[in-house]
Amino acid sequence: MVSRLILLTLSTALATGALADEAPIKIGIPVGLSGANSVVAPSVVQSAELAVEEINAAGGVLGRKLELEIADDASGAAGAQKAFDALVFQKEVNAIITMETSAARNAGLPIISKGDIPYIYTSFYEGRSCNPNLFVNAWVPEQQVPPVVDHFMKSEKAKKFFLVGSDYAFGRGMLQFSRAYIEKAGGEVVGEEYLPMEGTDWTAIISKLKSSGAEALITSTAGGSPNVTLTKQLRGAGVTLPYGNLAVDEGTAKSMGADAAGIFISASYVTSIDSQANKDFLAAMGKKFAGELRTPNDLSVPQYEGVYLYKAAVEKAGSTDTKAVLAALAEVSYTGPRGTVTMNKQHHAPLTMYLGQVQEDGSVKIAGTFENVDPGEQCPGL
Amino acid sequence: MILLLDIVTTAAILFVVASGLLAIFGVLKIINFAHGAWLTLGGYCAVVTTALGLDPWTALPLAFVAGALLGAITEMVIVRPLYRRPLDAILATWGLGIIIGQLITLWFGRDVQFTPNLLSGTVDIFGASYSIYRLFTIAAALIIGCAFAFLLEGTRLGLSTRAVIMNETLARALGIDVARVRLITFMIGTGLTGLAGVLLTPLTSVDPNMGVGWLIGAFMLVMVAGSSFAALAFACLVFGGAQVLVSTFVSPILGGITVAVLCALVLRVSPKGFSRG
Amino acid sequence: MAERRSSFNIRAWLLAGLAVLALLLVLFGPMFLDRFTLNVLTRSMIYAMLAITVDLLWGFTGVLTFGQAAFFGIGAYAAAMILTHMGASPALIALAFALAIIVPMLVGLVVGWLSFSYKATPLYATVISLVLPIVTTQVVFSGGQWTGSSSGLVGYGTLPFGLVGFFRLAGICLLVLTVAAWFFVRSDAGKLLVAIRDNEARCAYLGLNPQRLKIALTTVLAGVAGLAGFLFANSSGVVAPEITGFVFGTELVIWTALGGRGTIIGPVMGTIGIDYLSANLSGELPFLWNLVIGTLFVAMIILLPNGLAALVAKFLPAKGGAGAMRLTNLAAAGAQLTAPKEEALLSVKDLGKTYGSLKVLEGLDFDIRPGELVSLVGPNGAGKTSLMRCLSDGTEISSGTVRISGQEINGRTPNEIVALGVGRKFQVASVFESLTVADCLRLSLAARHRPSLVTRESDLALPAAALDILRLTGIDRMLERPVADLSHGLKQSLELAMVVALEPRLILLDEPTAGLTKTERTTIGGILQKLTRELGIAAIVVEHDLDFVRTISSRVVVLHQGRLVLDGTVEVVANSELVKTIYSGGAHG
């Protein structure tokens, strides 16, 4: 990649007063400002900025201000290496908190280990990424798939499922788990098909789906473009089966217009969560970013909470010392828009999952709430 | 039966996407590697018409005009100095594709854009429901094919163009304004590609990279087709058909690379592709 | 040796200085460069190795390739997969190293074989180079556990070098490769690359096999790319699908183009510069940075096709002569002298050539013996050039047989026929415009005397007949001149000398005197007579100038509408009514 490492320092902490003499705590955010993740990245940055602003306004962490260092990882491994390198060794950040592609996360992990700092990963992913310095506060397949499958089996009386995905680690990981879960629950998988990530023509798969006798459809594509392409072609072909989409977010659903209506999603965050914490969060986001606001989503909210979890861990540890912070990260919790989150299950977090259904106007209506869904055995070694 | 429809509609879509590239390659012997950018441009014309509250179909003429205008500038500034360096022309147009892509990104952002469907719903055909829009693409491909046939066979411009295709030096000696023929051809090719971009919007997401995925396939088909639209139609049917068959009976993943691999093999066996057949 | 040393000019000293500077930087850089810079530079230098391979293929040989990324990725993945799935013991690291080079080379061999067949267009290699990364990336994605799919492989054991160690390793590898490539492209063998880019057909008609050379080059450079991949997999500790992809392949080409294709140093500087800058300076907006790179790239391709290096080179002292090139006499192979004159050297039986339904040649029968100088005459469109083509390229023959010294040539490619002792001179002088006269002449010997991969010989040993031509025309005093500077007539003579240097037994000349002055014509005529009478070479000359034909020929063959209408001595043909009718009725000139 022509690298697009960018380092824009958003010094929200233009220090005034007493806090000025203590060096700020730096949080590094390598994120896909370009490449596949560039659609969602701005919302992630925004929520991190809000968290930092709130924390600094309330006196910082251990009397020190928080400061963000943002770098573009170009949504890929090579870019992530540059970004992690710059953040860990040039900017010397105290921790990395970010959502990234799995390739970018994997590329960054060796650098995290070398630099020995905490890394809070805030993106849902296919699971089983284990590193002593890595904590995850977003969902894994074990948490996301069951609500959709259970709902289809109970409410829609579906027994036969058809699975469609993009051919990459996340797509395959999700559907592999889905298949196992469906079969365990007494259902049947009548088809499982993948298309390359750059693939644009789902014709053959859709025709197979239509002739398979499936009663429900579960898809797990790469986010954004492939998802939209698949959904448009599904709707064009008149597919009206119960449709669970494991990769759609509210923003993407909006850009699909009427085509997205009726899609079931399963997430740890939807904007319509009816809690005071969520309402306050949305109000604060709206106030801070106004016209520039990117709709908060299941990737940006864990980012917001990740900053708070790190704050809690540093306060518990009493310093930014890596060893102490890592020990604390496994214990502290934070109650935010998604409810109370603690990363105490092998560096992963039990989460409240929401089953949502996309409405005509692109909004998501909550059709079911599943509390404290366990991430399962992610990293037995940790 | 559905399989047959899948094959024909897939071929039709490929034909629509590749015809603009073929028009340019056939006459100018230049590969426009910014082809994907023009498809994207067409897609964003649909976004603009939607934002302006116009009927979605008005995006078609808009995209044709926008594509052709941009094509005119491109031909004069970038392509004209490179007729004698065809490989460099590939690179320069690829660079242009990057530029257009980045400009679109800077203007519209990276997000997937909303565009309304041109035609929605399905129709019952041979006892199964089938997408109306996919059927419509057959008509679109036929219209484009016939329009080209008419342009080439029935107009003065077409006559000049055929002369340029056959023997450029001779055409010049006969007083044909070769530069003008090239400019107009390039404009038609790029205009058509913009239009194809609009036609793709109901099938694919509209984002700054929407065209790139179609580039290689279109490029391969044009390589095989040479300079003949009939050969292109044939190539689309054969390779589109192969793609559908492989996707259906073997694996959609292999299906995704079928066109590229098969075209490469055909060209190995017969360097001129289908252009003689 | 002393002579060779003196042949180094100021440029060479400049570059040597640069190399020493680079070596010092590589060795002592880690003392003052920060960690981030070291890391970025390590990667940039590995990419620069790839840029050299792109430059050798595209800049020098003219094969535009997007596929080097795929070989790089294959090498990196081969290493990473061994290290991940088998372990990283010294023995396994050695295995990973070997496979990282061998696997890409095998793939390169297949790709080369696919890309470069006789009559494949230059665009076809580019087509294949596009398909390769697409297929490779897809294989990686579908590889599941084995390749790590989209997430790539990470966390495997590597060479135990650490940051500074990898920086130095990458630096030294790059330096070695740069110097090797620099010597190679300046060596006699390296001129072959430019020769192929300039004029592939002429290469084949010098008895060289351009396809095989390109396949060999592709294979070797795939191995080099694989080596870079091995370094990358070790120094970064991660491999991901994007390093195999087509987009990365295009970036390599962009870096090479911006640095300056065909210069070795340019692409190295370009790659390191752009990759390093983009890691540091790209500033606020990644899209804007890409826009700048894209715009620069387009402007560069159109306005400055040879890149920044060409611009810099303008300000350097001009290329000096590489020392005196000494012409010496190559001991004649002598084979043609011993050939019995009675036996037919060339035997044509019922030869036919068709283009679609158009018959260009039909039912030709004739023999040519050593020492004969046969003029081939006939009006335009009679099939003279088609006949020459069929005699020198067996794939052109549609029906009948052609034998050279008893061996059937049907289906054989030009270089194989050259090996049988046939030399062909084209109507329009077919030489290598970007090379010097001496380089052109040396290439005529390349098929028989394997040229050096490292050095440039200062002795040029040519057969006496070729030397005669050079002396008669005065070209012997212009050995270091670029061919592009020669006059039309001198290019014709040079080509003739090149063909004669092949020591052919049969020489085919297509209008050797077209556009020449009277004196030049006489010179050429004299040379031809000498070749045939004294050396026993047989010659077929296509000629319009009947006066010229009359003075030089021992025999005349008349073609009309693809058929042989007359075959006899000069007198017989000159007095033939038939010939007069044909020429008066046929198109003139």
Short mmCIF file of C-alpha atoms in Angstrom, two decimals, chain A residues 70-207:
data_model
loop_
_atom_site.label_atom_id
_atom_site.label_comp_id
_atom_site.label_asym_id
_atom_site.label_seq_id
_atom_site.Cartn_x
_atom_site.Cartn_y
_atom_site.Cartn_z
CA ILE A 70 -4.60 8.69 15.81
CA ALA A 71 -2.88 6.89 12.93
CA ASP A 72 -4.24 5.42 9.73
CA ASP A 73 -3.67 1.69 9.37
CA ALA A 74 -5.12 1.61 5.85
CA SER A 75 -7.35 -1.27 7.06
CA GLY A 76 -4.61 -3.76 6.39
CA ALA A 77 -1.54 -5.49 7.74
CA ALA A 78 1.17 -3.37 6.14
CA GLY A 79 -0.49 -0.12 7.14
CA ALA A 80 -1.11 -1.43 10.65
CA GLN A 81 2.57 -2.19 11.09
CA LYS A 82 3.50 1.36 10.26
CA ALA A 83 0.73 2.76 12.42
CA PHE A 84 1.55 0.57 15.42
CA ASP A 85 5.23 1.30 15.04
CA ALA A 86 4.63 5.02 14.94
CA LEU A 87 2.30 4.94 17.92
CA VAL A 88 4.20 2.54 20.14
CA PHE A 89 7.76 3.62 19.43
CA GLN A 90 7.58 7.13 18.04
CA LYS A 91 4.63 8.60 19.93
CA GLU A 92 5.25 6.26 22.85
CA VAL A 93 1.59 5.89 23.72
CA ASN A 94 0.58 4.27 27.01
CA ALA A 95 -2.04 2.03 25.48
CA ILE A 96 -3.68 1.14 22.19
CA ILE A 97 -7.46 1.14 22.13
CA THR A 98 -9.03 0.55 18.76
CA MET A 99 -11.23 -1.33 16.34
CA GLU A 100 -9.43 -2.76 13.30
CA THR A 101 -9.58 -5.53 10.76
CA SER A 102 -8.29 -8.89 11.96
CA ALA A 103 -5.34 -8.61 9.60
CA ALA A 104 -4.41 -5.24 11.07
CA ARG A 105 -4.83 -6.52 14.62
CA ASN A 106 -2.64 -9.53 13.91
CA ALA A 107 0.00 -7.34 12.32
CA GLY A 108 -0.03 -5.04 15.32
CA LEU A 109 0.19 -7.70 18.00
CA PRO A 110 3.92 -8.47 17.63
CA ILE A 111 4.62 -4.76 17.96
CA ILE A 112 2.40 -4.57 21.05
CA SER A 113 4.34 -7.45 22.55
CA LYS A 114 7.67 -5.79 21.75
CA GLY A 115 6.55 -2.49 23.19
CA ASP A 116 4.71 -4.23 26.03
CA ILE A 117 1.69 -1.96 26.43
CA PRO A 118 -2.00 -2.81 26.92
CA TYR A 119 -4.15 -3.23 23.81
CA ILE A 120 -7.93 -3.04 24.09
CA TYR A 121 -9.52 -4.33 20.90
CA THR A 122 -12.97 -2.87 20.44
CA SER A 123 -14.19 -4.59 17.30
CA PHE A 124 -16.34 -7.69 17.12
CA TYR A 125 -14.37 -10.42 15.40
CA GLU A 126 -14.23 -14.14 14.68
CA GLY A 127 -12.73 -14.94 18.10
CA ARG A 128 -9.72 -16.69 19.60
CA SER A 129 -7.12 -14.00 19.32
CA CYS A 130 -5.03 -14.43 22.43
CA ASN A 131 -2.17 -12.35 23.72
CA PRO A 132 -1.31 -11.41 27.30
CA ASN A 133 -1.50 -7.71 26.36
CA LEU A 134 -4.77 -7.98 24.47
CA PHE A 135 -8.25 -7.41 25.89
CA VAL A 136 -11.45 -7.48 23.89
CA ASN A 137 -14.67 -5.71 24.88
CA ALA A 138 -16.72 -6.58 21.78
CA TRP A 139 -18.55 -9.72 20.79
CA VAL A 140 -17.41 -13.00 19.28
CA PRO A 141 -19.53 -15.55 17.34
CA GLU A 142 -20.54 -17.37 20.51
CA GLN A 143 -22.35 -14.22 21.60
CA GLN A 144 -23.76 -12.95 18.36
CA VAL A 145 -25.10 -15.95 16.50
CA PRO A 146 -27.40 -17.59 19.08
CA PRO A 147 -29.94 -14.73 19.30
CA VAL A 148 -30.54 -14.80 15.54
CA VAL A 149 -30.71 -18.57 15.21
CA ASP A 150 -32.88 -18.99 18.30
CA HIS A 151 -35.28 -16.35 17.06
CA PHE A 152 -35.57 -17.92 13.61
CA MET A 153 -36.15 -21.36 15.06
CA LYS A 154 -38.72 -20.28 17.65
CA SER A 155 -40.59 -17.37 16.13
CA GLU A 156 -40.23 -18.15 12.42
CA LYS A 157 -40.35 -21.94 12.86
CA ALA A 158 -37.37 -22.21 10.54
CA LYS A 159 -35.46 -25.49 10.47
CA LYS A 160 -33.56 -25.19 7.22
CA PHE A 161 -30.89 -22.53 7.07
CA PHE A 162 -28.83 -21.22 4.19
CA LEU A 163 -25.52 -19.53 5.02
CA VAL A 164 -23.78 -16.99 2.78
CA GLY A 165 -20.53 -15.22 3.47
CA SER A 166 -17.51 -13.39 2.13
CA ASP A 167 -14.47 -15.60 1.86
CA TYR A 168 -12.33 -14.28 4.69
CA ALA A 169 -11.56 -15.12 8.29
CA PHE A 170 -14.53 -13.31 9.81
CA GLY A 171 -17.05 -14.55 7.25
CA ARG A 172 -15.94 -18.16 7.53
CA GLY A 173 -15.49 -18.02 11.30
CA MET A 174 -18.99 -16.70 11.88
CA LEU A 175 -20.68 -19.19 9.58
CA GLN A 176 -18.67 -22.11 10.90
CA PHE A 177 -19.94 -21.33 14.34
CA SER A 178 -23.46 -20.73 12.99
CA ARG A 179 -23.50 -24.14 11.33
CA ALA A 180 -22.37 -25.87 14.50
CA TYR A 181 -24.91 -23.99 16.56
CA ILE A 182 -27.77 -24.63 14.15
CA GLU A 183 -27.01 -28.33 13.98
CA LYS A 184 -26.74 -28.57 17.75
CA ALA A 185 -30.12 -26.88 18.06
CA GLY A 186 -31.69 -29.47 15.77
CA GLY A 187 -31.77 -27.37 12.63
CA GLU A 188 -30.32 -28.17 9.24
CA VAL A 189 -27.92 -26.22 7.05
CA VAL A 190 -29.04 -26.70 3.45
CA GLY A 191 -26.29 -24.62 1.92
CA GLU A 192 -23.13 -22.71 2.81
CA GLU A 193 -21.61 -20.53 0.11
CA TYR A 194 -18.83 -17.97 -0.06
CA LEU A 195 -17.83 -15.31 -2.56
CA PRO A 196 -14.42 -13.57 -2.67
CA MET A 197 -14.36 -10.22 -0.91
CA GLU A 198 -14.00 -8.34 -4.19
CA GLY A 199 -16.74 -10.44 -5.75
CA THR A 200 -19.63 -8.48 -7.15
CA ASP A 201 -21.84 -11.13 -8.66
CA TRP A 202 -23.92 -13.22 -6.26
CA THR A 203 -26.16 -14.58 -9.01
CA ALA A 204 -25.28 -18.24 -8.76
CA ILE A 205 -25.45 -18.26 -4.98
CA ILE A 206 -28.84 -16.59 -4.98
CA SER A 207 -30.19 -19.08 -7.48
#
